[in-house]
Amino acid sequence: MPEQIADVCVAADAGPTLLYVHDREFGSATFVDQQAPTDPRERALCRALLLHALALLDATEPASTNGTGR
């Protein structure tokens, strides 16, 4: 398992958050639910990670029983 977020030296204000860690060595991170990364490469990586996470969530959704497909 990857190191804990606390090891990156970044603290959220409160509650759940989405954190994109740019550089673990220096603790560089962006709370992507509050501000988007500005570097084009970082934006592409962040977007790919978010899409991957959404695909994982979709794959574990229970089958719909109301006929809507979700």
mmCIF file of N, CA and C in Angstrom:
data_model
loop_
_atom_site.group_PDB
_atom_site.id
_atom_site.type_symbol
_atom_site.label_atom_id
_atom_site.label_comp_id
_atom_site.label_asym_id
_atom_site.label_seq_id
_atom_site.Cartn_x
_atom_site.Cartn_y
_atom_site.Cartn_z
ATOM 1 N N MET A 1 0.846 -1.184 0.000
ATOM 2 C CA MET A 1 0.000 0.000 0.000
ATOM 3 C C MET A 1 0.890 1.245 0.000
ATOM 4 N N PRO A 2 0.511 2.276 -0.773
ATOM 5 C CA PRO A 2 1.311 3.505 -0.802
ATOM 6 C C PRO A 2 1.361 4.156 0.580
ATOM 7 N N GLU A 3 2.340 5.029 0.761
ATOM 8 C CA GLU A 3 2.424 5.707 2.051
ATOM 9 C C GLU A 3 1.162 6.514 2.307
ATOM 10 N N GLN A 4 0.922 6.799 3.544
ATOM 11 C CA GLN A 4 -0.262 7.541 3.943
ATOM 12 C C GLN A 4 -0.155 8.991 3.485
ATOM 13 N N ILE A 5 -1.302 9.618 3.276
ATOM 14 C CA ILE A 5 -1.321 11.019 2.857
ATOM 15 C C ILE A 5 -0.619 11.891 3.893
ATOM 16 N N ALA A 6 -0.720 11.546 5.161
ATOM 17 C CA ALA A 6 -0.057 12.329 6.206
ATOM 18 C C ALA A 6 1.447 12.382 5.984
ATOM 19 N N ASP A 7 2.008 11.339 5.373
ATOM 20 C CA ASP A 7 3.442 11.315 5.105
ATOM 21 C C ASP A 7 3.854 12.318 4.032
ATOM 22 N N VAL A 8 2.890 12.854 3.300
ATOM 23 C CA VAL A 8 3.168 13.821 2.246
ATOM 24 C C VAL A 8 3.194 15.238 2.821
ATOM 25 N N CYS A 9 2.852 15.385 4.076
ATOM 26 C CA CYS A 9 2.864 16.680 4.774
ATOM 27 C C CYS A 9 1.844 17.661 4.215
ATOM 28 N N VAL A 10 0.656 17.171 3.874
ATOM 29 C CA VAL A 10 -0.420 18.020 3.384
ATOM 30 C C VAL A 10 -1.639 17.737 4.246
ATOM 31 N N ALA A 11 -2.282 18.785 4.738
ATOM 32 C CA ALA A 11 -3.457 18.597 5.587
ATOM 33 C C ALA A 11 -4.684 19.236 4.955
ATOM 34 N N ALA A 12 -5.779 18.510 4.947
ATOM 35 C CA ALA A 12 -7.050 19.048 4.462
ATOM 36 C C ALA A 12 -7.693 19.866 5.575
ATOM 37 N N ASP A 13 -8.538 20.831 5.202
ATOM 38 C CA ASP A 13 -9.239 21.626 6.210
ATOM 39 C C ASP A 13 -10.178 20.739 7.022
ATOM 40 N N ALA A 14 -11.041 20.004 6.335
ATOM 41 C CA ALA A 14 -11.984 19.111 7.007
ATOM 42 C C ALA A 14 -12.724 18.286 5.970
ATOM 43 N N GLY A 15 -13.147 17.122 6.375
ATOM 44 C CA GLY A 15 -13.986 16.285 5.532
ATOM 45 C C GLY A 15 -13.244 15.609 4.402
ATOM 46 N N PRO A 16 -13.989 14.891 3.574
ATOM 47 C CA PRO A 16 -13.377 14.201 2.430
ATOM 48 C C PRO A 16 -12.788 15.205 1.446
ATOM 49 N N THR A 17 -11.749 14.782 0.762
ATOM 50 C CA THR A 17 -11.112 15.645 -0.232
ATOM 51 C C THR A 17 -10.458 14.798 -1.310
ATOM 52 N N LEU A 18 -10.238 15.371 -2.463
ATOM 53 C CA LEU A 18 -9.499 14.730 -3.549
ATOM 54 C C LEU A 18 -8.153 15.420 -3.643
ATOM 55 N N LEU A 19 -7.103 14.646 -3.451
ATOM 56 C CA LEU A 19 -5.757 15.196 -3.402
ATOM 57 C C LEU A 19 -4.919 14.599 -4.519
ATOM 58 N N TYR A 20 -4.327 15.456 -5.349
ATOM 59 C CA TYR A 20 -3.397 15.015 -6.385
ATOM 60 C C TYR A 20 -1.998 15.392 -5.920
ATOM 61 N N VAL A 21 -1.160 14.389 -5.686
ATOM 62 C CA VAL A 21 0.197 14.628 -5.194
ATOM 63 C C VAL A 21 1.139 14.754 -6.384
ATOM 64 N N HIS A 22 1.723 15.934 -6.555
ATOM 65 C CA HIS A 22 2.646 16.198 -7.653
ATOM 66 C C HIS A 22 4.012 15.588 -7.382
ATOM 67 N N ASP A 23 4.477 15.750 -6.156
ATOM 68 C CA ASP A 23 5.836 15.336 -5.802
ATOM 69 C C ASP A 23 5.861 14.919 -4.341
ATOM 70 N N ARG A 24 5.988 13.619 -4.102
ATOM 71 C CA ARG A 24 5.989 13.120 -2.721
ATOM 72 C C ARG A 24 7.208 13.611 -1.936
ATOM 73 N N GLU A 25 8.334 13.764 -2.613
ATOM 74 C CA GLU A 25 9.564 14.174 -1.926
ATOM 75 C C GLU A 25 9.414 15.539 -1.263
ATOM 76 N N PHE A 26 8.754 16.466 -1.954
ATOM 77 C CA PHE A 26 8.614 17.824 -1.438
ATOM 78 C C PHE A 26 7.219 18.108 -0.889
ATOM 79 N N GLY A 27 6.323 17.119 -0.926
ATOM 80 C CA GLY A 27 4.975 17.314 -0.402
ATOM 81 C C GLY A 27 4.132 18.243 -1.242
ATOM 82 N N SER A 28 4.430 18.335 -2.527
ATOM 83 C CA SER A 28 3.685 19.208 -3.425
ATOM 84 C C SER A 28 2.391 18.517 -3.842
ATOM 85 N N ALA A 29 1.257 19.161 -3.547
ATOM 86 C CA ALA A 29 -0.037 18.560 -3.842
ATOM 87 C C ALA A 29 -1.070 19.638 -4.121
ATOM 88 N N THR A 30 -2.158 19.229 -4.785
ATOM 89 C CA THR A 30 -3.279 20.114 -5.068
ATOM 90 C C THR A 30 -4.559 19.417 -4.644
ATOM 91 N N PHE A 31 -5.426 20.127 -3.930
ATOM 92 C CA PHE A 31 -6.748 19.610 -3.614
ATOM 93 C C PHE A 31 -7.611 19.836 -4.857
ATOM 94 N N VAL A 32 -7.747 18.802 -5.678
ATOM 95 C CA VAL A 32 -8.389 18.971 -6.982
ATOM 96 C C VAL A 32 -9.895 19.167 -6.887
ATOM 97 N N ASP A 33 -10.478 18.972 -5.721
ATOM 98 C CA ASP A 33 -11.891 19.305 -5.561
ATOM 99 C C ASP A 33 -12.071 20.787 -5.227
ATOM 100 N N GLN A 34 -10.953 21.507 -5.081
ATOM 101 C CA GLN A 34 -11.002 22.943 -4.797
ATOM 102 C C GLN A 34 -10.311 23.780 -5.868
ATOM 103 N N GLN A 35 -9.302 23.208 -6.525
ATOM 104 C CA GLN A 35 -8.520 23.936 -7.535
ATOM 105 C C GLN A 35 -7.887 22.925 -8.481
ATOM 106 N N ALA A 36 -7.906 23.211 -9.758
ATOM 107 C CA ALA A 36 -7.313 22.306 -10.747
ATOM 108 C C ALA A 36 -5.813 22.562 -10.876
ATOM 109 N N PRO A 37 -5.031 21.511 -11.136
ATOM 110 C CA PRO A 37 -3.610 21.719 -11.441
ATOM 111 C C PRO A 37 -3.480 22.613 -12.672
ATOM 112 N N THR A 38 -2.445 23.428 -12.735
ATOM 113 C CA THR A 38 -2.290 24.358 -13.854
ATOM 114 C C THR A 38 -1.362 23.843 -14.949
ATOM 115 N N ASP A 39 -0.396 23.017 -14.602
ATOM 116 C CA ASP A 39 0.535 22.475 -15.591
ATOM 117 C C ASP A 39 -0.200 21.488 -16.507
ATOM 118 N N PRO A 40 -0.073 21.622 -17.840
ATOM 119 C CA PRO A 40 -0.794 20.734 -18.762
ATOM 120 C C PRO A 40 -0.524 19.244 -18.526
ATOM 121 N N ARG A 41 0.717 18.894 -18.240
ATOM 122 C CA ARG A 41 1.034 17.480 -17.986
ATOM 123 C C ARG A 41 0.354 16.994 -16.707
ATOM 124 N N GLU A 42 0.405 17.815 -15.665
ATOM 125 C CA GLU A 42 -0.237 17.460 -14.400
ATOM 126 C C GLU A 42 -1.751 17.348 -14.575
ATOM 127 N N ARG A 43 -2.335 18.233 -15.379
ATOM 128 C CA ARG A 43 -3.778 18.182 -15.646
ATOM 129 C C ARG A 43 -4.151 16.879 -16.342
ATOM 130 N N ALA A 44 -3.345 16.466 -17.319
ATOM 131 C CA ALA A 44 -3.618 15.220 -18.042
ATOM 132 C C ALA A 44 -3.508 14.013 -17.117
ATOM 133 N N LEU A 45 -2.480 13.995 -16.272
ATOM 134 C CA LEU A 45 -2.323 12.893 -15.320
ATOM 135 C C LEU A 45 -3.476 12.856 -14.321
ATOM 136 N N CYS A 46 -3.851 14.006 -13.811
ATOM 137 C CA CYS A 46 -4.947 14.091 -12.852
ATOM 138 C C CYS A 46 -6.250 13.611 -13.491
ATOM 139 N N ARG A 47 -6.514 14.054 -14.708
ATOM 140 C CA ARG A 47 -7.730 13.643 -15.420
ATOM 141 C C ARG A 47 -7.748 12.130 -15.624
ATOM 142 N N ALA A 48 -6.619 11.550 -16.016
ATOM 143 C CA ALA A 48 -6.542 10.105 -16.226
ATOM 144 C C ALA A 48 -6.797 9.348 -14.924
ATOM 145 N N LEU A 49 -6.236 9.836 -13.829
ATOM 146 C CA LEU A 49 -6.464 9.192 -12.531
ATOM 147 C C LEU A 49 -7.924 9.285 -12.108
ATOM 148 N N LEU A 50 -8.551 10.433 -12.334
ATOM 149 C CA LEU A 50 -9.963 10.587 -11.995
ATOM 150 C C LEU A 50 -10.838 9.661 -12.835
ATOM 151 N N LEU A 51 -10.552 9.555 -14.125
ATOM 152 C CA LEU A 51 -11.323 8.654 -14.986
ATOM 153 C C LEU A 51 -11.145 7.204 -14.556
ATOM 154 N N HIS A 52 -9.930 6.844 -14.173
ATOM 155 C CA HIS A 52 -9.668 5.489 -13.689
ATOM 156 C C HIS A 52 -10.459 5.216 -12.405
ATOM 157 N N ALA A 53 -10.456 6.178 -11.499
ATOM 158 C CA ALA A 53 -11.200 6.015 -10.247
ATOM 159 C C ALA A 53 -12.698 5.883 -10.512
ATOM 160 N N LEU A 54 -13.221 6.674 -11.441
ATOM 161 C CA LEU A 54 -14.640 6.572 -11.789
ATOM 162 C C LEU A 54 -14.967 5.216 -12.405
ATOM 163 N N ALA A 55 -14.079 4.703 -13.239
ATOM 164 C CA ALA A 55 -14.294 3.381 -13.835
ATOM 165 C C ALA A 55 -14.322 2.301 -12.752
ATOM 166 N N LEU A 56 -13.450 2.416 -11.759
ATOM 167 C CA LEU A 56 -13.457 1.461 -10.647
ATOM 168 C C LEU A 56 -14.766 1.540 -9.871
ATOM 169 N N LEU A 57 -15.245 2.752 -9.624
ATOM 170 C CA LEU A 57 -16.524 2.914 -8.933
ATOM 171 C C LEU A 57 -17.665 2.323 -9.748
ATOM 172 N N ASP A 58 -17.694 2.619 -11.047
ATOM 173 C CA ASP A 58 -18.748 2.091 -11.913
ATOM 174 C C ASP A 58 -18.737 0.570 -11.943
ATOM 175 N N ALA A 59 -17.550 -0.020 -11.944
ATOM 176 C CA ALA A 59 -17.433 -1.480 -12.012
ATOM 177 C C ALA A 59 -17.961 -2.159 -10.754
ATOM 178 N N THR A 60 -18.016 -1.437 -9.656
ATOM 179 C CA THR A 60 -18.492 -2.044 -8.413
ATOM 180 C C THR A 60 -19.913 -1.636 -8.051
ATOM 181 N N GLU A 61 -20.585 -0.892 -8.932
ATOM 182 C CA GLU A 61 -21.975 -0.515 -8.685
ATOM 183 C C GLU A 61 -22.851 -1.757 -8.733
ATOM 184 N N PRO A 62 -23.803 -1.857 -7.817
ATOM 185 C CA PRO A 62 -24.730 -2.992 -7.891
ATOM 186 C C PRO A 62 -25.601 -2.879 -9.137
ATOM 187 N N ALA A 63 -26.044 -4.029 -9.626
ATOM 188 C CA ALA A 63 -26.905 -4.049 -10.815
ATOM 189 C C ALA A 63 -28.205 -3.314 -10.515
ATOM 190 N N SER A 64 -28.678 -2.554 -11.487
ATOM 191 C CA SER A 64 -29.913 -1.796 -11.336
ATOM 192 C C SER A 64 -31.115 -2.721 -11.464
ATOM 193 N N THR A 65 -32.124 -2.466 -10.654
ATOM 194 C CA THR A 65 -33.354 -3.261 -10.735
ATOM 195 C C THR A 65 -34.518 -2.447 -11.268
ATOM 196 N N ASN A 66 -34.293 -1.176 -11.596
ATOM 197 C CA ASN A 66 -35.391 -0.332 -12.071
ATOM 198 C C ASN A 66 -35.394 -0.157 -13.584
ATOM 199 N N GLY A 67 -34.496 -0.828 -14.282
ATOM 200 C CA GLY A 67 -34.496 -0.787 -15.737
ATOM 201 C C GLY A 67 -33.834 0.427 -16.346
ATOM 202 N N THR A 68 -33.198 1.278 -15.545
ATOM 203 C CA THR A 68 -32.559 2.473 -16.095
ATOM 204 C C THR A 68 -31.123 2.217 -16.506
ATOM 205 N N GLY A 69 -30.594 1.047 -16.177
ATOM 206 C CA GLY A 69 -29.220 0.750 -16.533
ATOM 207 C C GLY A 69 -28.217 1.169 -15.487
ATOM 208 N N ARG A 70 -28.650 1.839 -14.449
ATOM 209 C CA ARG A 70 -27.760 2.243 -13.347
ATOM 210 C C ARG A 70 -28.384 1.919 -12.039
#
